[in-house]
Amino acid sequence: MKLAFCLPILLLLSACRPEAETADTAAPTARKPSYYESEKRQPAATPVKTQIPALSAIKSQADFNLLSRIYDQGSEYEIPHILFLIDREDDGRTDYINTPKFRLHEHYLATILKPMLSKTELNQQYRSPNRRYLFGTISWQNSTQEYVYEFWEGDKITPELLRLAAGRLKDSFYAPFVIKPILYGRKPLPNKAKFLLLPKKV
């Protein structure tokens, strides 16, 4: 009798094990490529393929490949990505940065802005709603087979700045892409920003 009583309980406990849980069928996007994390793992990243500092538009897959950096190439962590910069004081100028050549946005910015921003001023480009520059990343996600653009998780970017970025990228990137739905500055991403951006029709 004791065995007959315990058997249903054992079966119930077995069904509650983590490996018995239903898997999420939606493939998540990979983490934003990080220079600080990846350089520790893999000092030699993608070699510089051109001396062009930046392009004002990515018009083809070839353009993307030319400027993109890949950490952990050939592994499940492989994420081809390009840093981009938007200058609000220069009519929304958008620069797709030669990312193997300039490892951080500030490294590129130092070559086009004289004098360079102070540390305090640079930090404001991630915090102020009235900032001059937007610093972001656009990457190809193998898990979802799409381009995704995003900002640093701690960026206190506003809905207005997100809309500006979406418009500038839409006008200058050759393929459809989506924004990564994460928390920016510990605030939920506005629903209006969660839309598929189609390439500009010409």
PDB file of C-alpha atoms in Angstrom:
ATOM      1  CA  MET A   1       0.000   0.000   0.000  1.00  0.00           C
ATOM      2  CA  LYS A   2       2.826   2.408   0.841  1.00  0.00           C
ATOM      3  CA  LEU A   3       4.361   1.898  -2.601  1.00  0.00           C
ATOM      4  CA  ALA A   4       1.043   2.484  -4.313  1.00  0.00           C
ATOM      5  CA  PHE A   5       0.590   5.680  -2.289  1.00  0.00           C
ATOM      6  CA  CYS A   6       4.069   7.068  -3.005  1.00  0.00           C
ATOM      7  CA  LEU A   7       4.161   6.346  -6.729  1.00  0.00           C
ATOM      8  CA  PRO A   8       1.827   9.215  -7.796  1.00  0.00           C
ATOM      9  CA  ILE A   9       3.829  11.637  -5.616  1.00  0.00           C
ATOM     10  CA  LEU A  10       7.105  10.550  -7.207  1.00  0.00           C
ATOM     11  CA  LEU A  11       5.640  10.994 -10.661  1.00  0.00           C
ATOM     12  CA  LEU A  12       4.414  14.486  -9.716  1.00  0.00           C
ATOM     13  CA  LEU A  13       7.841  15.516  -8.396  1.00  0.00           C
ATOM     14  CA  SER A  14       9.491  14.183 -11.553  1.00  0.00           C
ATOM     15  CA  ALA A  15       7.215  16.329 -13.712  1.00  0.00           C
ATOM     16  CA  CYS A  16       8.199  19.428 -11.723  1.00  0.00           C
ATOM     17  CA  ARG A  17      11.920  19.132 -12.440  1.00  0.00           C
ATOM     18  CA  PRO A  18      13.431  22.053 -14.431  1.00  0.00           C
ATOM     19  CA  GLU A  19      14.213  19.849 -17.431  1.00  0.00           C
ATOM     20  CA  ALA A  20      10.538  18.978 -17.704  1.00  0.00           C
ATOM     21  CA  GLU A  21       9.527  22.623 -18.186  1.00  0.00           C
ATOM     22  CA  THR A  22       8.188  23.726 -21.553  1.00  0.00           C
ATOM     23  CA  ALA A  23      10.874  25.462 -23.580  1.00  0.00           C
ATOM     24  CA  ASP A  24      10.316  28.981 -24.852  1.00  0.00           C
ATOM     25  CA  THR A  25      10.045  28.749 -28.623  1.00  0.00           C
ATOM     26  CA  ALA A  26      10.956  32.402 -29.165  1.00  0.00           C
ATOM     27  CA  ALA A  27      14.672  32.713 -29.831  1.00  0.00           C
ATOM     28  CA  PRO A  28      16.120  35.503 -27.669  1.00  0.00           C
ATOM     29  CA  THR A  29      18.574  37.998 -29.086  1.00  0.00           C
ATOM     30  CA  ALA A  30      22.143  37.691 -27.883  1.00  0.00           C
ATOM     31  CA  ARG A  31      23.701  40.142 -25.448  1.00  0.00           C
ATOM     32  CA  LYS A  32      25.063  43.415 -26.773  1.00  0.00           C
ATOM     33  CA  PRO A  33      28.681  42.936 -27.886  1.00  0.00           C
ATOM     34  CA  SER A  34      30.938  44.399 -25.207  1.00  0.00           C
ATOM     35  CA  TYR A  35      34.481  45.593 -25.860  1.00  0.00           C
ATOM     36  CA  TYR A  36      35.277  45.413 -22.149  1.00  0.00           C
ATOM     37  CA  GLU A  37      34.093  41.813 -21.773  1.00  0.00           C
ATOM     38  CA  SER A  38      35.174  40.384 -25.116  1.00  0.00           C
ATOM     39  CA  GLU A  39      38.684  41.843 -25.140  1.00  0.00           C
ATOM     40  CA  LYS A  40      39.430  39.949 -21.936  1.00  0.00           C
ATOM     41  CA  ARG A  41      38.312  36.700 -23.580  1.00  0.00           C
ATOM     42  CA  GLN A  42      39.692  37.328 -27.035  1.00  0.00           C
ATOM     43  CA  PRO A  43      42.361  40.061 -27.327  1.00  0.00           C
ATOM     44  CA  ALA A  44      42.626  39.699 -31.113  1.00  0.00           C
ATOM     45  CA  ALA A  45      39.292  40.762 -32.569  1.00  0.00           C
ATOM     46  CA  THR A  46      38.357  41.284 -36.213  1.00  0.00           C
ATOM     47  CA  PRO A  47      41.238  42.737 -38.260  1.00  0.00           C
ATOM     48  CA  VAL A  48      40.845  46.216 -39.743  1.00  0.00           C
ATOM     49  CA  LYS A  49      39.649  45.779 -43.334  1.00  0.00           C
ATOM     50  CA  THR A  50      39.709  49.424 -44.428  1.00  0.00           C
ATOM     51  CA  GLN A  51      41.147  52.716 -43.250  1.00  0.00           C
ATOM     52  CA  ILE A  52      37.874  54.534 -43.937  1.00  0.00           C
ATOM     53  CA  PRO A  53      36.916  55.903 -40.490  1.00  0.00           C
ATOM     54  CA  ALA A  54      33.148  55.750 -41.061  1.00  0.00           C
ATOM     55  CA  LEU A  55      30.358  55.633 -43.620  1.00  0.00           C
ATOM     56  CA  SER A  56      27.293  57.864 -43.676  1.00  0.00           C
ATOM     57  CA  ALA A  57      25.134  54.943 -44.835  1.00  0.00           C
ATOM     58  CA  ILE A  58      25.217  51.159 -44.998  1.00  0.00           C
ATOM     59  CA  LYS A  59      23.934  50.470 -48.489  1.00  0.00           C
ATOM     60  CA  SER A  60      24.668  46.743 -48.742  1.00  0.00           C
ATOM     61  CA  GLN A  61      25.779  43.612 -46.925  1.00  0.00           C
ATOM     62  CA  ALA A  62      29.265  44.343 -48.234  1.00  0.00           C
ATOM     63  CA  ASP A  63      29.270  47.709 -46.437  1.00  0.00           C
ATOM     64  CA  PHE A  64      28.185  46.041 -43.222  1.00  0.00           C
ATOM     65  CA  ASN A  65      30.879  43.379 -43.510  1.00  0.00           C
ATOM     66  CA  LEU A  66      33.511  46.019 -44.224  1.00  0.00           C
ATOM     67  CA  LEU A  67      32.906  47.947 -40.995  1.00  0.00           C
ATOM     68  CA  SER A  68      31.700  45.204 -38.657  1.00  0.00           C
ATOM     69  CA  ARG A  69      33.580  43.599 -35.781  1.00  0.00           C
ATOM     70  CA  ILE A  70      33.082  40.008 -34.639  1.00  0.00           C
ATOM     71  CA  TYR A  71      34.090  38.618 -31.271  1.00  0.00           C
ATOM     72  CA  ASP A  72      34.274  34.838 -30.780  1.00  0.00           C
ATOM     73  CA  GLN A  73      34.066  34.179 -34.502  1.00  0.00           C
ATOM     74  CA  GLY A  74      32.793  30.709 -35.336  1.00  0.00           C
ATOM     75  CA  SER A  75      31.215  30.202 -31.903  1.00  0.00           C
ATOM     76  CA  GLU A  76      27.643  30.481 -30.645  1.00  0.00           C
ATOM     77  CA  TYR A  77      28.530  33.931 -29.286  1.00  0.00           C
ATOM     78  CA  GLU A  78      29.430  35.313 -32.710  1.00  0.00           C
ATOM     79  CA  ILE A  79      27.693  38.645 -33.321  1.00  0.00           C
ATOM     80  CA  PRO A  80      28.783  40.831 -36.258  1.00  0.00           C
ATOM     81  CA  HIS A  81      28.186  44.423 -35.155  1.00  0.00           C
ATOM     82  CA  ILE A  82      28.861  48.066 -35.998  1.00  0.00           C
ATOM     83  CA  LEU A  83      28.969  51.031 -33.652  1.00  0.00           C
ATOM     84  CA  PHE A  84      27.040  54.077 -34.836  1.00  0.00           C
ATOM     85  CA  LEU A  85      26.966  57.722 -33.790  1.00  0.00           C
ATOM     86  CA  ILE A  86      24.237  60.305 -34.423  1.00  0.00           C
ATOM     87  CA  ASP A  87      25.095  64.015 -34.123  1.00  0.00           C
ATOM     88  CA  ARG A  88      21.996  66.048 -33.287  1.00  0.00           C
ATOM     89  CA  GLU A  89      23.805  69.350 -33.847  1.00  0.00           C
ATOM     90  CA  ASP A  90      24.850  68.399 -37.379  1.00  0.00           C
ATOM     91  CA  ASP A  91      21.407  67.857 -38.877  1.00  0.00           C
ATOM     92  CA  GLY A  92      21.188  64.336 -37.462  1.00  0.00           C
ATOM     93  CA  ARG A  93      24.422  63.240 -39.100  1.00  0.00           C
ATOM     94  CA  THR A  94      24.783  59.466 -38.810  1.00  0.00           C
ATOM     95  CA  ASP A  95      28.201  57.818 -38.810  1.00  0.00           C
ATOM     96  CA  TYR A  96      28.569  54.049 -39.058  1.00  0.00           C
ATOM     97  CA  ILE A  97      31.955  53.600 -37.426  1.00  0.00           C
ATOM     98  CA  ASN A  98      34.797  51.391 -38.634  1.00  0.00           C
ATOM     99  CA  THR A  99      34.408  49.230 -35.534  1.00  0.00           C
ATOM    100  CA  PRO A 100      37.540  47.061 -35.828  1.00  0.00           C
ATOM    101  CA  LYS A 101      39.555  50.310 -36.065  1.00  0.00           C
ATOM    102  CA  PHE A 102      37.736  52.283 -33.334  1.00  0.00           C
ATOM    103  CA  ARG A 103      36.868  50.003 -30.428  1.00  0.00           C
ATOM    104  CA  LEU A 104      34.704  52.549 -28.599  1.00  0.00           C
ATOM    105  CA  HIS A 105      32.489  55.437 -29.716  1.00  0.00           C
ATOM    106  CA  GLU A 106      34.719  57.869 -27.835  1.00  0.00           C
ATOM    107  CA  HIS A 107      37.811  56.694 -29.744  1.00  0.00           C
ATOM    108  CA  TYR A 108      36.131  57.667 -33.011  1.00  0.00           C
ATOM    109  CA  LEU A 109      34.661  60.861 -31.581  1.00  0.00           C
ATOM    110  CA  ALA A 110      38.133  62.039 -30.565  1.00  0.00           C
ATOM    111  CA  THR A 111      39.158  62.046 -34.258  1.00  0.00           C
ATOM    112  CA  ILE A 112      36.292  64.272 -35.449  1.00  0.00           C
ATOM    113  CA  LEU A 113      35.760  66.586 -32.466  1.00  0.00           C
ATOM    114  CA  LYS A 114      38.369  69.103 -31.326  1.00  0.00           C
ATOM    115  CA  PRO A 115      38.656  69.681 -28.460  1.00  0.00           C
ATOM    116  CA  MET A 116      37.388  66.319 -27.271  1.00  0.00           C
ATOM    117  CA  LEU A 117      34.636  66.190 -24.668  1.00  0.00           C
ATOM    118  CA  SER A 118      35.657  66.041 -21.031  1.00  0.00           C
ATOM    119  CA  LYS A 119      34.826  62.926 -19.026  1.00  0.00           C
ATOM    120  CA  THR A 120      31.813  64.693 -17.512  1.00  0.00           C
ATOM    121  CA  GLU A 121      30.587  65.869 -20.912  1.00  0.00           C
ATOM    122  CA  LEU A 122      31.060  62.380 -22.337  1.00  0.00           C
ATOM    123  CA  ASN A 123      28.983  60.854 -19.539  1.00  0.00           C
ATOM    124  CA  GLN A 124      26.197  63.299 -20.345  1.00  0.00           C
ATOM    125  CA  GLN A 125      25.890  61.720 -23.796  1.00  0.00           C
ATOM    126  CA  TYR A 126      24.383  58.714 -21.985  1.00  0.00           C
ATOM    127  CA  ARG A 127      22.277  60.631 -19.470  1.00  0.00           C
ATOM    128  CA  SER A 128      21.010  63.965 -20.721  1.00  0.00           C
ATOM    129  CA  PRO A 129      17.819  64.296 -22.801  1.00  0.00           C
ATOM    130  CA  ASN A 130      19.513  67.313 -24.411  1.00  0.00           C
ATOM    131  CA  ARG A 131      22.700  65.460 -25.346  1.00  0.00           C
ATOM    132  CA  ARG A 132      24.403  66.138 -28.645  1.00  0.00           C
ATOM    133  CA  TYR A 133      25.361  62.568 -29.506  1.00  0.00           C
ATOM    134  CA  LEU A 134      23.622  59.206 -29.541  1.00  0.00           C
ATOM    135  CA  PHE A 135      25.913  56.180 -29.230  1.00  0.00           C
ATOM    136  CA  GLY A 136      24.454  52.860 -30.371  1.00  0.00           C
ATOM    137  CA  THR A 137      25.188  49.449 -31.873  1.00  0.00           C
ATOM    138  CA  ILE A 138      23.567  47.587 -34.756  1.00  0.00           C
ATOM    139  CA  SER A 139      24.202  43.850 -35.032  1.00  0.00           C
ATOM    140  CA  TRP A 140      23.210  40.774 -36.980  1.00  0.00           C
ATOM    141  CA  GLN A 141      21.519  38.232 -34.715  1.00  0.00           C
ATOM    142  CA  ASN A 142      22.031  34.671 -35.904  1.00  0.00           C
ATOM    143  CA  SER A 143      19.428  33.355 -33.444  1.00  0.00           C
ATOM    144  CA  THR A 144      16.588  35.422 -34.928  1.00  0.00           C
ATOM    145  CA  GLN A 145      18.050  36.109 -38.391  1.00  0.00           C
ATOM    146  CA  GLU A 146      17.536  39.858 -38.201  1.00  0.00           C
ATOM    147  CA  TYR A 147      19.367  43.111 -37.640  1.00  0.00           C
ATOM    148  CA  VAL A 148      18.922  44.611 -34.172  1.00  0.00           C
ATOM    149  CA  TYR A 149      19.955  48.024 -32.937  1.00  0.00           C
ATOM    150  CA  GLU A 150      20.365  48.965 -29.319  1.00  0.00           C
ATOM    151  CA  PHE A 151      21.946  51.289 -26.814  1.00  0.00           C
ATOM    152  CA  TRP A 152      23.875  50.689 -23.621  1.00  0.00           C
ATOM    153  CA  GLU A 153      21.519  49.292 -20.973  1.00  0.00           C
ATOM    154  CA  GLY A 154      22.312  52.171 -18.619  1.00  0.00           C
ATOM    155  CA  ASP A 155      21.574  54.823 -21.249  1.00  0.00           C
ATOM    156  CA  LYS A 156      18.789  57.127 -20.046  1.00  0.00           C
ATOM    157  CA  ILE A 157      17.563  57.562 -23.584  1.00  0.00           C
ATOM    158  CA  THR A 158      14.130  59.163 -23.984  1.00  0.00           C
ATOM    159  CA  PRO A 159      11.265  58.163 -26.305  1.00  0.00           C
ATOM    160  CA  GLU A 160      12.003  61.279 -28.382  1.00  0.00           C
ATOM    161  CA  LEU A 161      15.647  60.269 -28.823  1.00  0.00           C
ATOM    162  CA  LEU A 162      14.620  56.711 -29.691  1.00  0.00           C
ATOM    163  CA  ARG A 163      12.327  58.047 -32.412  1.00  0.00           C
ATOM    164  CA  LEU A 164      15.119  60.243 -33.727  1.00  0.00           C
ATOM    165  CA  ALA A 165      17.511  57.288 -33.860  1.00  0.00           C
ATOM    166  CA  ALA A 166      14.920  55.098 -35.570  1.00  0.00           C
ATOM    167  CA  GLY A 167      14.344  57.702 -38.257  1.00  0.00           C
ATOM    168  CA  ARG A 168      18.014  58.315 -38.940  1.00  0.00           C
ATOM    169  CA  LEU A 169      18.826  54.607 -39.142  1.00  0.00           C
ATOM    170  CA  LYS A 170      15.813  53.940 -41.334  1.00  0.00           C
ATOM    171  CA  ASP A 171      17.094  56.525 -43.821  1.00  0.00           C
ATOM    172  CA  SER A 172      20.633  55.165 -43.924  1.00  0.00           C
ATOM    173  CA  PHE A 173      20.551  51.375 -43.441  1.00  0.00           C
ATOM    174  CA  TYR A 174      19.931  49.009 -46.337  1.00  0.00           C
ATOM    175  CA  ALA A 175      17.808  46.348 -44.609  1.00  0.00           C
ATOM    176  CA  PRO A 176      14.910  46.025 -42.137  1.00  0.00           C
ATOM    177  CA  PHE A 177      15.829  45.981 -38.456  1.00  0.00           C
ATOM    178  CA  VAL A 178      14.226  46.109 -35.017  1.00  0.00           C
ATOM    179  CA  ILE A 179      15.124  47.706 -31.713  1.00  0.00           C
ATOM    180  CA  LYS A 180      16.109  45.343 -28.929  1.00  0.00           C
ATOM    181  CA  PRO A 181      13.327  45.430 -26.280  1.00  0.00           C
ATOM    182  CA  ILE A 182      15.361  45.955 -23.112  1.00  0.00           C
ATOM    183  CA  LEU A 183      15.279  48.403 -20.221  1.00  0.00           C
ATOM    184  CA  TYR A 184      17.114  51.652 -20.841  1.00  0.00           C
ATOM    185  CA  GLY A 185      18.119  53.617 -17.777  1.00  0.00           C
ATOM    186  CA  ARG A 186      15.957  51.179 -15.746  1.00  0.00           C
ATOM    187  CA  LYS A 187      12.822  52.353 -17.568  1.00  0.00           C
ATOM    188  CA  PRO A 188      10.635  50.128 -19.777  1.00  0.00           C
ATOM    189  CA  LEU A 189      11.066  50.648 -23.504  1.00  0.00           C
ATOM    190  CA  PRO A 190       8.138  52.739 -24.831  1.00  0.00           C
ATOM    191  CA  ASN A 191       5.614  50.652 -26.750  1.00  0.00           C
ATOM    192  CA  LYS A 192       5.815  53.037 -29.697  1.00  0.00           C
ATOM    193  CA  ALA A 193       9.470  52.125 -30.125  1.00  0.00           C
ATOM    194  CA  LYS A 194       8.758  48.417 -30.489  1.00  0.00           C
ATOM    195  CA  PHE A 195       8.109  48.322 -34.208  1.00  0.00           C
ATOM    196  CA  LEU A 196       9.732  46.860 -37.298  1.00  0.00           C
ATOM    197  CA  LEU A 197      11.552  49.483 -39.323  1.00  0.00           C
ATOM    198  CA  LEU A 198      11.395  48.972 -43.057  1.00  0.00           C
ATOM    199  CA  PRO A 199      14.131  50.173 -45.398  1.00  0.00           C
ATOM    200  CA  LYS A 200      13.574  53.491 -47.115  1.00  0.00           C
ATOM    201  CA  LYS A 201      11.861  53.021 -50.470  1.00  0.00           C
ATOM    202  CA  VAL A 202      13.514  54.695 -53.441  1.00  0.00           C
TER     203      VAL A 202
END
